[in-house]
Amino acid sequence: MMNLLDLPVELLIRALGTAIVVHPIPAYVLVLNKFIYGIASPILYKHLYFSSLLAMARFPSVIWGSDTVWKPRTITVKLAGGEVGKGAFRQLSHVLKSIPFRQDDMDTTRLELEDFRLCMHTTSGGDNDGGDDQSFLALDFVDPQRFKWTGPDPAHHFSIAIVASTVNALFARFRMWTRLQDLHLSNIAFPRETKELFFPVLPTLRKLYLGQATLVPVVPLARLVCDPQMESLIIVRLVDCYVVSIWGPRLRRADLERAVVQVHHGILAGKDKRFEGGQYSALLDRIRTVVRCEALTERIIGGDRVERLGVLE
């Protein structure tokens, strides 16, 4: 009878990859012996996937007495709606702090990732699921190139995963990320008070996606797109975004164009030197080149219905 260790390494890697995915405690696969550990540990740590708070709690910080473990390329946290309010960010923070990941650059204090994804709800209470500024401390330990946050509900179901009270604290974390190129936020409600500039200036950002968003602050968004420091930004997709609620009008590119003209004439938000003189014509061109407003999910009745799904001018 063939022994597992008699398999060619190529097949063994595939078998161990499957075992790590399906095993309730993936670390148990690694401790069969040191030969298996040497092959399977990069698989386990390369793409971290947490489907529950229990999975994060059971994640091993050290195996076989190693001083460090493989640095992950991606981290995905996908939690069902029933796990909201149970300290998801606190648990994630513990994972990122306690595991001695190998760093390519020993001078960096944050874990550099290719992709960081959250599929979960926040709450407005003090339950460590984004209810206050301290709840997002887990995001201080990473520096991703791509960040995506969506809700766990089906795509056709309009629900809020990122509640309004958490937006400022969340955006404050983005300012500390030095490598962010692609930002995708769905199921988000912006605060009603727009005294502060919600959108942080991110010079490295190339793509911005906002989907299923309500109370979108038009003027701050227009300022962000036209900011000289955002010259790397090549596309802004606004999909099923609403000026107020889902019963009101969808955001259209013309709304951002009007915001530029209004700011130029000092009607909103006071004077801004970037909007003076003849520069606002170039800024209008910038809006028209970069911004794409889309309708993706149609309502059965009511709301801002469009004749066909697609681009909204």
mmCIF file of C-alpha atoms in Angstrom, residues 10-276:
data_model
loop_
_atom_site.group_PDB
_atom_site.id
_atom_site.type_symbol
_atom_site.label_atom_id
_atom_site.label_comp_id
_atom_site.label_asym_id
_atom_site.label_seq_id
_atom_site.Cartn_x
_atom_site.Cartn_y
_atom_site.Cartn_z
ATOM 1 C CA GLU A 10 3.603 17.985 -6.700
ATOM 2 C CA LEU A 11 0.685 15.700 -5.800
ATOM 3 C CA LEU A 12 1.445 15.935 -2.091
ATOM 4 C CA ILE A 13 1.196 19.723 -2.258
ATOM 5 C CA ARG A 14 -2.259 19.478 -3.846
ATOM 6 C CA ALA A 15 -3.427 16.915 -1.301
ATOM 7 C CA LEU A 16 -2.191 18.983 1.628
ATOM 8 C CA GLY A 17 -3.743 22.127 0.156
ATOM 9 C CA THR A 18 -7.128 20.399 0.101
ATOM 10 C CA ALA A 19 -6.659 19.021 3.613
ATOM 11 C CA ILE A 20 -5.827 22.465 4.996
ATOM 12 C CA VAL A 21 -8.974 23.943 3.477
ATOM 13 C CA VAL A 22 -11.392 21.296 4.747
ATOM 14 C CA HIS A 23 -9.862 20.536 8.164
ATOM 15 C CA PRO A 24 -11.612 22.365 11.051
ATOM 16 C CA ILE A 25 -8.217 23.028 12.668
ATOM 17 C CA PRO A 26 -5.761 23.351 9.737
ATOM 18 C CA ALA A 27 -2.712 23.443 12.021
ATOM 19 C CA TYR A 28 -3.256 19.771 12.832
ATOM 20 C CA VAL A 29 -2.289 18.914 9.250
ATOM 21 C CA LEU A 30 1.103 20.554 9.718
ATOM 22 C CA VAL A 31 2.132 18.573 12.788
ATOM 23 C CA LEU A 32 2.077 15.118 11.171
ATOM 24 C CA ASN A 33 5.838 15.381 10.866
ATOM 25 C CA LYS A 34 8.457 17.979 9.980
ATOM 26 C CA PHE A 35 8.578 16.919 6.340
ATOM 27 C CA ILE A 36 4.853 17.633 5.987
ATOM 28 C CA TYR A 37 5.297 20.857 7.952
ATOM 29 C CA GLY A 38 7.963 22.073 5.538
ATOM 30 C CA ILE A 39 5.636 21.561 2.580
ATOM 31 C CA ALA A 40 2.314 22.587 4.136
ATOM 32 C CA SER A 41 3.259 25.628 6.221
ATOM 33 C CA PRO A 42 3.670 27.941 3.200
ATOM 34 C CA ILE A 43 0.249 26.751 1.986
ATOM 35 C CA LEU A 44 -1.417 27.466 5.322
ATOM 36 C CA TYR A 45 0.046 30.915 5.780
ATOM 37 C CA LYS A 46 0.161 32.178 2.182
ATOM 38 C CA HIS A 47 -3.571 32.862 1.935
ATOM 39 C CA LEU A 48 -5.152 33.225 5.364
ATOM 40 C CA TYR A 49 -8.898 32.635 5.341
ATOM 41 C CA PHE A 50 -11.037 33.008 8.453
ATOM 42 C CA SER A 51 -14.674 31.970 8.179
ATOM 43 C CA SER A 52 -15.513 32.356 11.869
ATOM 44 C CA LEU A 53 -14.301 33.881 15.117
ATOM 45 C CA LEU A 54 -13.463 30.374 16.285
ATOM 46 C CA ALA A 55 -11.119 29.935 13.321
ATOM 47 C CA MET A 56 -9.230 33.074 14.348
ATOM 48 C CA ALA A 57 -9.115 31.982 17.984
ATOM 49 C CA ARG A 58 -7.670 28.583 17.032
ATOM 50 C CA PHE A 59 -5.111 29.921 14.589
ATOM 51 C CA PRO A 60 -1.641 28.843 15.746
ATOM 52 C CA SER A 61 0.942 31.523 16.452
ATOM 53 C CA VAL A 62 3.906 29.109 16.421
ATOM 54 C CA ILE A 63 4.271 25.541 15.133
ATOM 55 C CA TRP A 64 7.206 23.187 15.768
ATOM 56 C CA GLY A 65 8.838 25.872 17.890
ATOM 57 C CA SER A 66 9.640 28.096 14.888
ATOM 58 C CA ASP A 67 10.722 31.634 15.641
ATOM 59 C CA THR A 68 8.769 32.957 12.652
ATOM 60 C CA VAL A 69 6.070 31.746 10.267
ATOM 61 C CA TRP A 70 5.540 32.375 6.562
ATOM 62 C CA LYS A 71 4.313 35.857 5.694
ATOM 63 C CA PRO A 72 0.848 35.737 4.106
ATOM 64 C CA ARG A 73 0.097 37.318 0.753
ATOM 65 C CA THR A 74 -3.605 37.686 1.404
ATOM 66 C CA ILE A 75 -5.960 37.741 4.385
ATOM 67 C CA THR A 76 -9.703 37.168 4.072
ATOM 68 C CA VAL A 77 -12.198 37.427 6.919
ATOM 69 C CA LYS A 78 -15.704 36.277 5.984
ATOM 70 C CA LEU A 79 -18.155 36.198 8.875
ATOM 71 C CA ALA A 80 -21.856 35.422 8.838
ATOM 72 C CA GLY A 81 -24.235 38.094 10.058
ATOM 73 C CA GLY A 82 -24.835 36.188 13.284
ATOM 74 C CA GLU A 83 -21.251 36.813 14.429
ATOM 75 C CA VAL A 84 -21.649 40.580 14.530
ATOM 76 C CA GLY A 85 -20.997 42.170 17.895
ATOM 77 C CA LYS A 86 -18.722 39.417 19.197
ATOM 78 C CA GLY A 87 -15.371 41.155 18.910
ATOM 79 C CA ALA A 88 -14.240 40.288 15.376
ATOM 80 C CA PHE A 89 -11.708 43.120 15.110
ATOM 81 C CA ARG A 90 -10.386 42.432 18.582
ATOM 82 C CA GLN A 91 -9.762 38.801 17.615
ATOM 83 C CA LEU A 92 -8.175 39.781 14.303
ATOM 84 C CA SER A 93 -5.934 42.238 16.115
ATOM 85 C CA HIS A 94 -4.795 39.436 18.425
ATOM 86 C CA VAL A 95 -3.917 37.227 15.437
ATOM 87 C CA LEU A 96 -1.894 39.941 13.715
ATOM 88 C CA LYS A 97 -0.053 40.936 16.902
ATOM 89 C CA SER A 98 0.732 37.479 18.228
ATOM 90 C CA ILE A 99 2.050 35.726 15.114
ATOM 91 C CA PRO A 100 5.738 36.364 14.267
ATOM 92 C CA PHE A 101 5.399 36.676 10.490
ATOM 93 C CA ARG A 102 8.555 36.795 8.429
ATOM 94 C CA GLN A 103 9.105 40.271 7.012
ATOM 95 C CA ASP A 104 10.949 41.054 3.788
ATOM 96 C CA ASP A 105 11.882 44.453 5.193
ATOM 97 C CA MET A 106 12.899 44.252 8.847
ATOM 98 C CA ASP A 107 12.404 48.021 9.232
ATOM 99 C CA THR A 108 8.674 47.871 8.529
ATOM 100 C CA THR A 109 6.251 47.524 11.426
ATOM 101 C CA ARG A 110 3.217 46.570 9.338
ATOM 102 C CA LEU A 111 2.426 43.358 7.532
ATOM 103 C CA GLU A 112 2.634 44.060 3.780
ATOM 104 C CA LEU A 113 -0.181 42.276 1.950
ATOM 105 C CA GLU A 114 -1.191 41.929 -1.665
ATOM 106 C CA ASP A 115 -4.865 41.639 -0.784
ATOM 107 C CA PHE A 116 -6.915 42.204 2.384
ATOM 108 C CA ARG A 117 -10.646 41.403 2.334
ATOM 109 C CA LEU A 118 -13.402 41.745 4.886
ATOM 110 C CA CYS A 119 -16.909 40.385 4.415
ATOM 111 C CA MET A 120 -18.713 41.223 7.644
ATOM 112 C CA HIS A 121 -20.865 43.740 9.489
ATOM 113 C CA THR A 122 -19.832 46.540 11.796
ATOM 114 C CA THR A 123 -22.032 47.826 14.608
ATOM 115 C CA SER A 124 -22.546 51.195 16.220
ATOM 116 C CA GLY A 125 -22.132 49.888 19.788
ATOM 117 C CA GLY A 126 -19.035 49.415 21.878
ATOM 118 C CA ASP A 127 -18.663 45.726 21.092
ATOM 119 C CA ASN A 128 -15.318 45.778 19.296
ATOM 120 C CA ASP A 129 -16.873 45.303 15.847
ATOM 121 C CA GLY A 130 -16.085 48.806 14.676
ATOM 122 C CA GLY A 131 -18.148 50.585 17.294
ATOM 123 C CA ASP A 132 -15.396 53.056 18.221
ATOM 124 C CA ASP A 133 -12.029 54.277 17.032
ATOM 125 C CA GLN A 134 -10.126 51.670 19.048
ATOM 126 C CA SER A 135 -11.994 48.833 17.353
ATOM 127 C CA PHE A 136 -10.095 49.280 14.084
ATOM 128 C CA LEU A 137 -6.662 48.871 15.690
ATOM 129 C CA ALA A 138 -6.324 45.582 13.795
ATOM 130 C CA LEU A 139 -5.979 47.608 10.599
ATOM 131 C CA ASP A 140 -2.892 49.337 12.017
ATOM 132 C CA PHE A 141 -0.905 46.109 11.707
ATOM 133 C CA VAL A 142 -1.282 45.733 7.921
ATOM 134 C CA ASP A 143 -0.338 47.665 4.797
ATOM 135 C CA PRO A 144 -2.227 46.161 1.826
ATOM 136 C CA GLN A 145 -2.096 46.918 -1.877
ATOM 137 C CA ARG A 146 -5.770 46.018 -2.298
ATOM 138 C CA PHE A 147 -8.511 46.372 0.310
ATOM 139 C CA LYS A 148 -12.076 45.197 -0.134
ATOM 140 C CA TRP A 149 -14.914 45.367 2.374
ATOM 141 C CA THR A 150 -18.346 44.037 1.481
ATOM 142 C CA GLY A 151 -21.360 42.794 3.404
ATOM 143 C CA PRO A 152 -22.195 39.111 3.920
ATOM 144 C CA ASP A 153 -25.718 39.429 2.487
ATOM 145 C CA PRO A 154 -26.544 38.438 -1.124
ATOM 146 C CA ALA A 155 -25.591 41.028 -3.735
ATOM 147 C CA HIS A 156 -29.216 41.765 -4.654
ATOM 148 C CA HIS A 157 -30.101 42.502 -1.008
ATOM 149 C CA PHE A 158 -29.370 46.146 -0.136
ATOM 150 C CA SER A 159 -28.002 46.176 3.396
ATOM 151 C CA ILE A 160 -25.482 48.224 5.368
ATOM 152 C CA ALA A 161 -22.314 46.486 6.546
ATOM 153 C CA ILE A 162 -20.222 49.600 7.288
ATOM 154 C CA VAL A 163 -22.393 51.795 9.491
ATOM 155 C CA ALA A 164 -22.108 55.585 9.480
ATOM 156 C CA SER A 165 -20.601 55.889 12.962
ATOM 157 C CA THR A 166 -17.532 53.878 11.912
ATOM 158 C CA VAL A 167 -16.658 55.669 8.665
ATOM 159 C CA ASN A 168 -14.351 58.367 10.052
ATOM 160 C CA ALA A 169 -12.392 55.868 12.164
ATOM 161 C CA LEU A 170 -12.084 53.514 9.187
ATOM 162 C CA PHE A 171 -10.905 56.231 6.800
ATOM 163 C CA ALA A 172 -8.339 57.389 9.353
ATOM 164 C CA ARG A 173 -6.700 53.951 9.028
ATOM 165 C CA PHE A 174 -6.425 54.317 5.254
ATOM 166 C CA ARG A 175 -4.189 57.352 5.713
ATOM 167 C CA MET A 176 -1.556 55.137 7.344
ATOM 168 C CA TRP A 177 -1.422 52.680 4.440
ATOM 169 C CA THR A 178 1.451 53.552 2.110
ATOM 170 C CA ARG A 179 0.897 50.919 -0.602
ATOM 171 C CA LEU A 180 -2.863 51.027 -1.211
ATOM 172 C CA GLN A 181 -3.709 50.936 -4.915
ATOM 173 C CA ASP A 182 -7.207 49.460 -5.063
ATOM 174 C CA LEU A 183 -9.962 50.376 -2.576
ATOM 175 C CA HIS A 184 -13.370 48.662 -2.769
ATOM 176 C CA LEU A 185 -16.109 49.520 -0.265
ATOM 177 C CA SER A 186 -19.662 48.196 -0.538
ATOM 178 C CA ASN A 187 -22.723 48.334 1.696
ATOM 179 C CA ILE A 188 -21.650 51.575 3.346
ATOM 180 C CA ALA A 189 -23.651 54.393 4.941
ATOM 181 C CA PHE A 190 -21.899 57.744 5.226
ATOM 182 C CA PRO A 191 -22.555 60.069 8.193
ATOM 183 C CA ARG A 192 -25.090 62.856 7.814
ATOM 184 C CA GLU A 193 -22.663 65.428 9.172
ATOM 185 C CA THR A 194 -20.132 66.322 6.474
ATOM 186 C CA LYS A 195 -18.102 68.977 8.295
ATOM 187 C CA GLU A 196 -14.937 66.912 7.983
ATOM 188 C CA LEU A 197 -13.390 65.671 4.758
ATOM 189 C CA PHE A 198 -14.276 61.994 4.831
ATOM 190 C CA PHE A 199 -12.151 60.856 1.933
ATOM 191 C CA PRO A 200 -8.451 60.716 2.822
ATOM 192 C CA VAL A 201 -5.898 61.730 0.218
ATOM 193 C CA LEU A 202 -4.126 58.530 -0.881
ATOM 194 C CA PRO A 203 -1.386 59.328 -3.420
ATOM 195 C CA THR A 204 -0.813 55.670 -4.348
ATOM 196 C CA LEU A 205 -4.495 54.894 -5.040
ATOM 197 C CA ARG A 206 -5.327 53.871 -8.607
ATOM 198 C CA LYS A 207 -8.860 52.473 -8.326
ATOM 199 C CA LEU A 208 -11.774 53.431 -6.069
ATOM 200 C CA TYR A 209 -15.057 51.506 -5.947
ATOM 201 C CA LEU A 210 -18.076 52.519 -3.877
ATOM 202 C CA GLY A 211 -21.123 50.270 -4.097
ATOM 203 C CA GLN A 212 -24.530 50.204 -2.400
ATOM 204 C CA ALA A 213 -23.725 53.436 -0.570
ATOM 205 C CA THR A 214 -26.107 55.951 0.997
ATOM 206 C CA LEU A 215 -25.651 59.604 1.992
ATOM 207 C CA VAL A 216 -22.619 59.871 -0.291
ATOM 208 C CA PRO A 217 -20.962 63.289 0.353
ATOM 209 C CA VAL A 218 -20.719 64.664 -3.181
ATOM 210 C CA VAL A 219 -18.509 67.703 -2.593
ATOM 211 C CA PRO A 220 -15.786 65.906 -0.576
ATOM 212 C CA LEU A 221 -15.758 63.137 -3.189
ATOM 213 C CA ALA A 222 -15.348 65.661 -6.019
ATOM 214 C CA ARG A 223 -12.513 67.332 -4.106
ATOM 215 C CA LEU A 224 -10.767 63.984 -3.698
ATOM 216 C CA VAL A 225 -10.953 63.157 -7.408
ATOM 217 C CA CYS A 226 -9.593 66.593 -8.340
ATOM 218 C CA ASP A 227 -6.879 66.750 -5.682
ATOM 219 C CA PRO A 228 -3.428 67.148 -7.331
ATOM 220 C CA GLN A 229 -2.013 64.480 -5.016
ATOM 221 C CA MET A 230 -4.465 61.936 -6.472
ATOM 222 C CA GLU A 231 -2.967 61.950 -9.972
ATOM 223 C CA SER A 232 -2.467 58.154 -9.803
ATOM 224 C CA LEU A 233 -6.251 57.677 -9.568
ATOM 225 C CA ILE A 234 -7.455 56.412 -12.955
ATOM 226 C CA ILE A 235 -10.998 55.150 -12.230
ATOM 227 C CA VAL A 236 -13.735 55.855 -9.685
ATOM 228 C CA ARG A 237 -16.726 53.508 -9.951
ATOM 229 C CA LEU A 238 -19.856 54.526 -8.079
ATOM 230 C CA VAL A 239 -22.306 51.624 -8.304
ATOM 231 C CA ASP A 240 -25.791 51.963 -6.824
ATOM 232 C CA CYS A 241 -24.717 54.986 -4.798
ATOM 233 C CA TYR A 242 -27.404 57.279 -3.449
ATOM 234 C CA VAL A 243 -27.326 60.957 -2.532
ATOM 235 C CA VAL A 244 -29.538 60.313 0.506
ATOM 236 C CA SER A 245 -31.425 57.026 0.849
ATOM 237 C CA ILE A 246 -32.284 54.163 -1.489
ATOM 238 C CA TRP A 247 -35.700 55.776 -1.979
ATOM 239 C CA GLY A 248 -34.089 58.899 -3.381
ATOM 240 C CA PRO A 249 -32.002 59.610 -6.499
ATOM 241 C CA ARG A 250 -28.900 57.652 -7.417
ATOM 242 C CA LEU A 251 -25.650 59.543 -7.633
ATOM 243 C CA ARG A 252 -24.819 60.592 -11.187
ATOM 244 C CA ARG A 253 -21.661 61.999 -12.673
ATOM 245 C CA ALA A 254 -23.495 65.272 -13.287
ATOM 246 C CA ASP A 255 -23.824 65.652 -9.494
ATOM 247 C CA LEU A 256 -20.049 65.703 -9.132
ATOM 248 C CA GLU A 257 -19.727 68.104 -12.055
ATOM 249 C CA ARG A 258 -22.199 70.473 -10.366
ATOM 250 C CA ALA A 259 -20.229 70.165 -7.135
ATOM 251 C CA VAL A 260 -17.087 71.371 -8.923
ATOM 252 C CA VAL A 261 -18.943 74.354 -10.407
ATOM 253 C CA GLN A 262 -20.593 75.202 -7.075
ATOM 254 C CA VAL A 263 -17.316 75.143 -5.196
ATOM 255 C CA HIS A 264 -15.744 77.249 -7.961
ATOM 256 C CA HIS A 265 -18.374 79.928 -7.407
ATOM 257 C CA GLY A 266 -18.055 79.702 -3.630
ATOM 258 C CA ILE A 267 -21.590 78.405 -3.118
ATOM 259 C CA LEU A 268 -20.514 75.370 -1.081
ATOM 260 C CA ALA A 269 -17.639 74.740 1.327
ATOM 261 C CA GLY A 270 -16.095 78.182 0.810
ATOM 262 C CA LYS A 271 -13.337 79.129 -1.587
ATOM 263 C CA ASP A 272 -10.687 76.666 -2.683
ATOM 264 C CA LYS A 273 -7.705 77.923 -4.676
ATOM 265 C CA ARG A 274 -7.713 74.769 -6.791
ATOM 266 C CA PHE A 275 -11.126 75.814 -8.142
ATOM 267 C CA GLU A 276 -10.267 79.436 -8.964
#
